[in-house]
Coordinates of C-alpha atoms in Angstrom, one line a residue:
X173 CA 92.7 12.4 45.3
X174 CA 95.3 15.0 45.0
X175 CA 96.0 17.6 47.7
X176 CA 97.0 21.0 46.8
X177 CA 100.6 22.1 47.7
X178 CA 99.5 25.5 48.7
X179 CA 100.1 26.6 52.4
X180 CA 97.7 28.6 54.5
X181 CA 99.5 32.0 55.3
X182 CA 98.7 34.2 58.3
X183 CA 96.1 37.0 57.4
X184 CA 98.1 39.7 55.9
X185 CA 95.7 42.4 56.9
X186 CA 96.7 42.2 60.6
X187 CA 98.5 45.2 61.9
X188 CA 100.1 45.2 65.3
X189 CA 98.7 48.2 67.2
X190 CA 102.0 48.8 68.9
X191 CA 103.7 49.1 65.5
X192 CA 102.3 52.3 64.5
X193 CA 104.7 55.2 63.8
X194 CA 102.9 58.5 63.9
X195 CA 103.9 62.0 63.2
X196 CA 101.7 65.1 62.8
X197 CA 102.3 68.8 63.2
X198 CA 100.9 72.2 62.5
X199 CA 102.0 75.8 63.4
X200 CA 101.5 79.4 62.8
X201 CA 103.4 82.4 64.1
X202 CA 104.1 86.1 63.5
X203 CA 106.3 88.6 65.1
X204 CA 107.4 92.2 64.8
X205 CA 110.1 94.1 66.4
X206 CA 112.2 97.3 66.2
X207 CA 115.0 98.9 68.3
X208 CA 116.8 102.2 68.0
X209 CA 119.5 104.2 69.9
X210 CA 120.2 107.9 69.6
X211 CA 123.1 109.8 71.2
X212 CA 122.8 113.5 71.7
X213 CA 125.8 114.9 73.4
X214 CA 126.2 113.3 76.9
X215 CA 122.6 111.8 76.6
X216 CA 121.9 108.3 75.3
X217 CA 118.4 107.4 74.5
X218 CA 117.2 103.8 73.8
X219 CA 113.8 102.5 72.6
X220 CA 112.5 99.0 71.7
X221 CA 109.3 97.4 70.9
X222 CA 108.4 93.8 70.1
X223 CA 105.2 91.8 69.2
X224 CA 104.7 88.1 69.0
X225 CA 102.1 85.6 68.6
X226 CA 102.3 81.8 67.9
X227 CA 100.4 78.6 67.9
X228 CA 101.9 75.1 67.5
X229 CA 100.9 71.5 68.0
X230 CA 102.6 68.2 67.1
X231 CA 102.8 64.7 68.0
X232 CA 105.3 61.9 67.0
X233 CA 106.6 58.6 68.1
X234 CA 107.0 54.9 67.6
X235 CA 105.5 52.8 70.4
X236 CA 107.3 49.7 69.4
X237 CA 110.6 51.4 69.9
X238 CA 109.5 53.0 73.2
X239 CA 109.6 56.6 71.8
X240 CA 106.8 59.1 72.1
X241 CA 106.8 62.9 71.8
X242 CA 104.0 65.6 72.0
X243 CA 104.1 69.5 72.1
X244 CA 101.5 72.2 72.4
X245 CA 102.2 75.8 72.5
X246 CA 100.0 78.8 72.1
X247 CA 100.5 82.4 73.2
X248 CA 101.1 86.0 72.5
X249 CA 103.4 88.8 74.0
X250 CA 104.2 92.4 73.7
X251 CA 106.9 94.5 75.2
X252 CA 108.0 98.2 75.0
X253 CA 110.9 99.8 76.7
X254 CA 112.3 103.3 76.6
X255 CA 115.2 104.7 78.5
X256 CA 117.4 107.7 78.7
X257 CA 120.8 108.2 80.5
X258 CA 122.9 111.4 80.8
X259 CA 126.4 111.0 82.0
X260 CA 129.3 113.5 82.4
X261 CA 132.9 112.8 83.4
X262 CA 136.0 114.7 84.2
X263 CA 139.3 114.4 85.9
X264 CA 140.8 116.9 88.4
X265 CA 144.3 116.3 89.8
X266 CA 144.2 112.5 89.2
X267 CA 140.7 112.2 90.7
X268 CA 138.0 110.9 88.3
X269 CA 134.6 112.4 88.8
X270 CA 131.3 111.5 87.2
X271 CA 127.7 112.4 87.4
X272 CA 124.8 110.3 85.9
X273 CA 121.0 110.7 85.8
X274 CA 118.4 108.8 83.9
X275 CA 115.0 107.2 83.6
X276 CA 113.2 104.3 82.0
X277 CA 109.6 103.1 81.3
X278 CA 108.6 99.5 80.6
X279 CA 105.5 97.7 79.6
X280 CA 105.2 94.0 79.1
X281 CA 102.2 91.7 78.6
X282 CA 102.1 88.0 78.1
X283 CA 99.5 85.1 77.9
X284 CA 100.4 81.5 77.0
X285 CA 100.1 77.9 77.4
X286 CA 102.7 75.3 76.5
X287 CA 103.4 71.7 77.2
X288 CA 106.2 69.4 75.8
X289 CA 106.9 65.8 76.6
X290 CA 109.5 63.4 75.2
X291 CA 110.1 59.8 76.2
X292 CA 112.8 57.4 74.9
X293 CA 112.7 54.2 76.8
X294 CA 115.6 52.7 74.8
X295 CA 117.9 55.5 76.3
X296 CA 116.0 55.8 79.5
X297 CA 115.4 59.5 79.1
X298 CA 112.3 61.6 80.0
X299 CA 111.8 65.3 79.3
X300 CA 108.7 67.3 80.2
X301 CA 108.2 71.1 80.4
X302 CA 104.9 72.9 80.9
X303 CA 103.9 76.4 81.7
X304 CA 100.7 78.4 81.7
X305 CA 100.7 82.1 82.6
X306 CA 99.1 85.5 82.2
X307 CA 101.2 88.5 83.2
X308 CA 101.0 92.2 82.7
X309 CA 103.6 94.6 84.0
X310 CA 104.1 98.4 83.8
X311 CA 106.9 100.3 85.5
X312 CA 108.8 103.6 85.5
X313 CA 112.1 104.2 87.2
X314 CA 114.6 107.1 87.6
X315 CA 118.0 107.4 89.1
X316 CA 120.8 109.8 89.9
X317 CA 124.4 108.8 90.7
X318 CA 127.8 110.2 91.4
X319 CA 131.2 108.4 91.2
X320 CA 134.7 109.3 92.6
X321 CA 137.6 107.3 91.4
X322 CA 141.2 107.5 93.0
X323 CA 144.0 105.1 92.4
X324 CA 142.0 102.3 91.0
X325 CA 139.2 102.5 93.6
X326 CA 135.7 103.8 92.7
X327 CA 133.0 104.9 95.2
X328 CA 129.6 105.1 93.7
X329 CA 126.5 106.7 95.4
X330 CA 123.1 106.3 93.8
X331 CA 119.5 107.1 94.5
X332 CA 116.6 105.5 92.8
X333 CA 112.9 106.0 92.7
X334 CA 110.3 103.8 90.9
X335 CA 106.7 102.7 90.6
X336 CA 104.8 99.9 88.8
X337 CA 101.8 97.7 88.7
X338 CA 101.7 93.9 88.2
X339 CA 99.1 91.4 87.6
X340 CA 99.9 87.8 86.9
X341 CA 99.5 84.1 87.6
X342 CA 101.7 81.3 86.5
X343 CA 102.0 77.4 87.0
X344 CA 105.1 75.7 85.6
X345 CA 106.7 72.2 85.7
X346 CA 110.0 70.9 84.5
X347 CA 111.3 67.3 84.8
X348 CA 114.5 66.0 82.9
X349 CA 116.0 62.6 83.3
X350 CA 118.8 61.7 81.0
X351 CA 122.6 60.9 80.9
X352 CA 123.4 64.4 82.4
X353 CA 121.5 63.8 85.4
X354 CA 118.1 64.8 87.0
X355 CA 116.5 68.2 87.1
X356 CA 113.2 69.0 88.5
X357 CA 111.6 72.3 89.1
X358 CA 108.0 73.4 89.8
X359 CA 106.3 76.6 90.8
X360 CA 103.0 78.2 91.2
X361 CA 102.3 81.7 91.9
X362 CA 99.7 84.5 91.7
X363 CA 100.0 88.3 92.3
X364 CA 98.2 91.6 92.0
X365 CA 100.0 94.6 93.2
X366 CA 100.6 98.3 92.8
X367 CA 103.9 99.6 94.4
X368 CA 106.2 102.5 94.7
X369 CA 109.8 102.4 95.9
X370 CA 112.8 104.4 96.6
X371 CA 116.3 103.4 97.5
X372 CA 119.9 104.7 98.2
X373 CA 123.1 102.8 97.7
X374 CA 126.7 103.0 98.0
X375 CA 129.3 100.7 96.3
X376 CA 133.1 100.7 96.9
X377 CA 135.0 98.6 94.4
X378 CA 138.7 98.0 93.8
X379 CA 140.1 95.3 91.5
X380 CA 137.9 92.3 91.7
X381 CA 136.5 93.0 95.2
X382 CA 133.4 95.1 96.0
X383 CA 131.2 96.0 99.0
X384 CA 127.8 97.4 98.6
X385 CA 125.2 98.6 101.0
X386 CA 121.7 99.8 100.2
X387 CA 118.6 101.0 102.1
X388 CA 115.2 100.7 100.5
X389 CA 111.6 101.6 101.2
X390 CA 108.4 100.5 99.5
X391 CA 104.7 101.3 99.6
X392 CA 102.4 98.5 98.2
X393 CA 98.9 97.5 97.8
X394 CA 98.4 94.0 96.7
X395 CA 98.1 90.2 97.5
X396 CA 100.3 87.3 96.5
X397 CA 100.8 83.5 97.0
X398 CA 103.6 81.2 95.8
X399 CA 105.3 77.8 96.1
X400 CA 108.5 76.7 94.6
X401 CA 110.8 73.6 94.5
X402 CA 113.9 72.6 92.7
X403 CA 116.2 69.5 92.6
X404 CA 119.3 69.1 90.4
X405 CA 121.9 66.4 90.2
X406 CA 124.6 66.0 87.6
X407 CA 128.2 64.7 87.6
X408 CA 129.6 67.9 89.1
X409 CA 126.6 69.7 90.4
X410 CA 124.1 69.4 93.2
X411 CA 121.3 71.9 94.1
X412 CA 118.1 71.5 96.1
X413 CA 115.7 73.8 97.9
X414 CA 112.2 75.3 98.0
X415 CA 110.2 78.0 99.3
X416 CA 106.5 79.0 99.9
X417 CA 104.6 82.0 101.0
X418 CA 101.5 84.1 100.9
X419 CA 100.4 87.6 101.9
X420 CA 98.0 90.4 101.5
X421 CA 99.0 94.0 102.2
X422 CA 98.3 97.7 102.1
X423 CA 101.7 98.4 103.5
X424 CA 104.8 100.4 104.1
X425 CA 108.2 98.5 104.0
X426 CA 111.7 99.4 104.7
X427 CA 114.8 97.2 104.4
X428 CA 118.5 97.2 104.3
X429 CA 121.0 95.2 102.1
X430 CA 124.6 94.4 102.6
X431 CA 126.6 92.6 99.8
X432 CA 130.2 91.7 99.4
X433 CA 132.3 89.8 96.8
X434 CA 135.8 88.6 96.7
X435 CA 138.1 88.3 93.6
X436 CA 137.8 84.5 94.0
X437 CA 134.2 84.4 93.6
X438 CA 132.8 84.1 97.1
X439 CA 129.7 86.2 97.7
X440 CA 127.6 87.2 100.8
X441 CA 124.3 89.0 100.6
X442 CA 121.9 89.6 103.4
X443 CA 118.7 91.6 103.4
X444 CA 116.5 92.3 106.4
X445 CA 113.5 94.7 106.8
X446 CA 110.1 95.3 108.4
X447 CA 106.7 95.8 107.1
X448 CA 103.6 97.6 108.5
X449 CA 100.1 96.8 107.2
X450 CA 100.6 93.3 105.9
X451 CA 99.4 89.7 106.8
X452 CA 101.4 86.6 105.7
X453 CA 104.2 84.3 106.1
X454 CA 106.8 82.4 104.1
X455 CA 110.1 80.4 104.4
X456 CA 112.7 78.8 102.2
X457 CA 116.1 77.4 101.8
X458 CA 118.6 76.1 99.3
X459 CA 122.0 74.3 99.1
X460 CA 124.1 73.7 96.1
X461 CA 127.5 72.6 94.8
X462 CA 129.3 73.3 91.5
X463 CA 132.9 73.0 90.6
X464 CA 135.0 75.4 92.7
X465 CA 132.2 76.6 95.1
X466 CA 129.4 75.8 97.5
X467 CA 126.4 77.9 98.1
X468 CA 123.4 78.0 100.7
X469 CA 120.7 80.3 101.7
X470 CA 117.8 80.7 104.0
X471 CA 114.9 83.1 104.1
X472 CA 111.8 83.7 106.2
X473 CA 109.0 86.3 106.6
X474 CA 106.1 86.6 109.0
X475 CA 103.7 89.3 109.7
X476 CA 100.4 89.9 111.4
X477 CA 99.6 93.6 110.4
X478 CA 103.4 94.2 110.9
X479 CA 106.3 91.9 110.7
X480 CA 109.9 91.1 109.7
X481 CA 111.6 89.4 106.9
X482 CA 115.2 88.4 106.0
X483 CA 117.0 86.6 103.2
X484 CA 120.7 85.5 103.5
X485 CA 122.6 83.9 100.6
X486 CA 126.3 82.9 100.5
X487 CA 128.7 81.3 98.1
X488 CA 132.0 80.2 99.3
X489 CA 134.8 79.5 96.8
X490 CA 137.2 76.6 97.5
X491 CA 140.1 79.0 97.0
X492 CA 138.8 81.3 99.8
X493 CA 138.6 78.3 102.2
X494 CA 142.0 77.4 101.3
X495 CA 143.4 80.9 101.6
X496 CA 141.8 81.1 105.1
X497 CA 143.5 77.9 106.1
X498 CA 146.9 79.2 105.1
X499 CA 146.2 82.7 106.3
X500 CA 148.7 82.3 109.3
X501 CA 151.4 81.5 106.9
X502 CA 150.5 84.2 104.5
X503 CA 150.3 86.7 107.5
X504 CA 153.8 85.6 108.6
X505 CA 155.1 86.2 105.0
X506 CA 153.6 89.7 104.9
X507 CA 154.9 90.5 108.4
X508 CA 158.5 89.4 107.5
X509 CA 158.2 91.4 104.2
X510 CA 156.9 94.4 106.1
X511 CA 159.8 94.2 108.5
X512 CA 162.2 93.9 105.6
X513 CA 160.6 96.9 104.0
X514 CA 161.2 98.7 107.4
X515 CA 164.8 97.6 107.5
X516 CA 165.3 98.8 104.0
X517 CA 164.1 102.2 105.1
X518 CA 166.4 102.3 108.0
X519 CA 169.3 101.1 105.7
X520 CA 168.6 104.1 103.5
X521 CA 168.9 106.5 106.5
X522 CA 172.0 104.7 107.9
X523 CA 173.6 104.7 104.4
X524 CA 173.4 108.5 104.4
X525 CA 174.7 108.8 107.9
X526 CA 177.6 106.4 106.9
X527 CA 178.7 108.5 104.0
X528 CA 178.6 111.7 106.1
X529 CA 180.6 110.0 108.9
X530 CA 183.1 108.9 106.3
X531 CA 183.5 112.4 105.0
X532 CA 183.9 113.9 108.5
X533 CA 186.4 111.2 109.4
X534 CA 188.5 112.0 106.3
X535 CA 188.3 115.7 107.3
X536 CA 189.4 115.0 110.9
X537 CA 192.2 112.7 109.6
X538 CA 193.5 115.3 107.3
X539 CA 193.5 118.0 110.1
X540 CA 195.3 115.6 112.5
X541 CA 198.0 114.7 109.9
X542 CA 199.3 118.2 109.9
X543 CA 200.6 119.6 113.2
X544 CA 199.4 123.1 114.2
X545 CA 202.4 123.6 116.5
X546 CA 200.0 123.8 119.6
X547 CA 200.1 120.8 121.8
X548 CA 196.6 121.5 123.1
X549 CA 195.1 121.9 119.7
X550 CA 196.8 118.9 118.3
X551 CA 195.7 116.7 121.2
X552 CA 192.1 117.9 120.8
X553 CA 192.0 117.1 117.0
X554 CA 193.4 113.6 117.7
X555 CA 190.8 113.0 120.4
X556 CA 188.0 114.2 118.1
X557 CA 189.3 111.9 115.3
X558 CA 189.4 109.0 117.6
X559 CA 186.0 109.6 119.2
X560 CA 184.5 110.2 115.7
X561 CA 186.1 106.9 114.5
X562 CA 184.1 105.1 117.2
X563 CA 180.8 106.8 116.0
X564 CA 181.7 106.0 112.3
X565 CA 182.2 102.4 113.2
X566 CA 178.8 102.3 114.9
X567 CA 177.1 103.8 112.0
X568 CA 178.8 101.4 109.6
X569 CA 177.6 98.5 111.8
X570 CA 174.1 99.8 111.9
X571 CA 174.1 100.3 108.1
X572 CA 175.4 96.8 107.5
X573 CA 172.9 95.3 110.0
X574 CA 170.0 97.1 108.5
X575 CA 170.9 96.1 105.0
X576 CA 171.5 92.3 105.9
X577 CA 168.4 92.3 108.0
X578 CA 166.4 93.6 105.1
X579 CA 167.7 90.9 102.8
X580 CA 167.1 88.3 105.4
X581 CA 163.5 89.3 106.3
X582 CA 162.6 89.7 102.6
X583 CA 164.0 86.2 102.0
X584 CA 162.0 84.8 105.0
X585 CA 158.9 86.5 103.7
X586 CA 159.2 85.1 100.2
X587 CA 159.7 81.6 101.7
X588 CA 156.8 81.9 103.9
X589 CA 154.6 83.4 101.1
X590 CA 155.7 80.5 98.8
X591 CA 154.8 77.9 101.4
X592 CA 151.5 79.6 102.0
X593 CA 150.7 79.4 98.2
X594 CA 151.7 75.7 98.1
X595 CA 149.5 75.0 101.2
X596 CA 146.7 77.0 99.6
X597 CA 146.8 75.0 96.5
X598 CA 146.7 71.7 98.2
X599 CA 143.8 72.6 100.5
X600 CA 141.8 73.9 97.6
X601 CA 142.4 70.7 95.7
X602 CA 141.5 68.5 98.8
X603 CA 138.3 70.6 99.6
X604 CA 137.1 70.7 96.0
X605 CA 138.0 67.1 95.4
X606 CA 136.1 65.8 98.3
X607 CA 132.9 67.7 97.6
X608 CA 133.0 67.1 93.8
X609 CA 133.5 63.4 94.5
X610 CA 130.3 63.3 96.6
X611 CA 128.3 64.9 93.9
X612 CA 129.8 62.6 91.2
X613 CA 128.9 59.4 93.3
X614 CA 125.4 60.7 93.8
X615 CA 125.1 61.2 90.1
X616 CA 126.5 57.7 89.2
X617 CA 123.8 56.2 91.5
X618 CA 121.1 58.1 90.0
X619 CA 122.3 57.1 86.4
X620 CA 122.3 53.5 87.4
X621 CA 118.8 53.7 88.7
X622 CA 117.7 55.5 85.5
X623 CA 119.2 52.7 83.3
X624 CA 117.7 49.9 85.2
X625 CA 114.2 51.6 85.5
X626 CA 114.1 52.5 81.8
X627 CA 115.2 49.0 80.8
X628 CA 112.6 47.4 82.9
X629 CA 109.8 49.6 81.4
X630 CA 111.0 49.0 77.9
X631 CA 111.2 45.2 78.6
X632 CA 107.5 45.4 79.5
X633 CA 106.6 47.2 76.3
X634 CA 108.6 44.7 74.3
X635 CA 106.8 41.9 75.9
X636 CA 103.4 43.4 75.1
X637 CA 104.6 43.9 71.6
X638 CA 105.6 40.3 71.3
X639 CA 102.2 39.0 72.8
X640 CA 100.1 41.1 70.4
X641 CA 102.3 40.0 67.4
X642 CA 101.8 36.3 68.4
X643 CA 98.0 36.8 68.8
X644 CA 97.9 38.3 65.3
X645 CA 99.7 35.3 63.9
X646 CA 97.5 32.8 65.7
X647 CA 94.4 34.7 64.6

């Protein structure tokens, strides 16, 4: 008997169901746009139009490597914009004057549905973005403004009127987890409204600083509901917050706004108003940190037939915190410098008095050096010379004191100002470093959790792959 030397091999037609790499895609899109601008004297006219439509779908991935991706996007949009602005400027005696007027009309329409997901377990990343929306907007606006500029400062007064309609609904969701951090945003809203509004504002700006006030009124007929949330954590940035609200109205609304900004980047804005003829409520808040600045805000509204609303937002630059801490030193430096300027002004006066006194003293001395032959006259001239010498010495002392005081106070002011700058720099580094370190530590913890979680899930997938492979070999 002879046995064959051939060995039984596993079935070659086995395919591990987790070893499939798949990729498919399809898409179609079309678009059209045009844009023009014409200038006729002092009037600039702009017009633009765009149309777009698209449909795309794709899927790809390799399950054995823990990768998967899908995308679906279908939608269409249209946009028309037309505006015209007339502006005239002149200068009279160093004062810049300007007058401006214009209007615009906008119509936009959009309908779309999209969803995109990417998963990579090997790198512990997850990206998802989805949105479904339908929206139609139409609006017309007009404004008139005047500006007056003197010495680098500009005062602008503006009046605006507008009217529009809006019909829309939207649901969106974003979630990103990767080496940059975690970002999550979600929102849902629906609105139907017709509104007309008017506003007057005044803005004073100089250098990098500005202050603006605004009063606004609105008449509206409509209904809305919304809910939003957001969370963001990266190596140097943190931001979290949310808001919700609903309302129905056939209302009249008035509100006022105050805004300010410093050259260091700090901002403050608060809006408060009242409404007649509405029913609804809402609330929200946020807090955030990025390099060099911290921001926070709060908002609320409530009405039963009539009610109130407010929204306050603030951003505080680290530099402004530091300058506030060193303000006493800076104020002291400015005070000493101002005293020094005052002493310089006094010195300029006493210097003139000293020169005049010296001239008079020389004249009296010349008169006294020549005898008139009259005892009484010569005695009077000598007494006058002696008395004026006392006056001249006093003037010279005052002039010297004022001059030296000016130098001393200016030197003291410069030393205090230099110290204030050094303190400001140190406080800014301390404040910014502490807050940035807290954000960095939170980000590091989140990255550690992401790596552990992604590795665990990938391990489960690899185990499932090994089990199915072993089963195929045995079969």
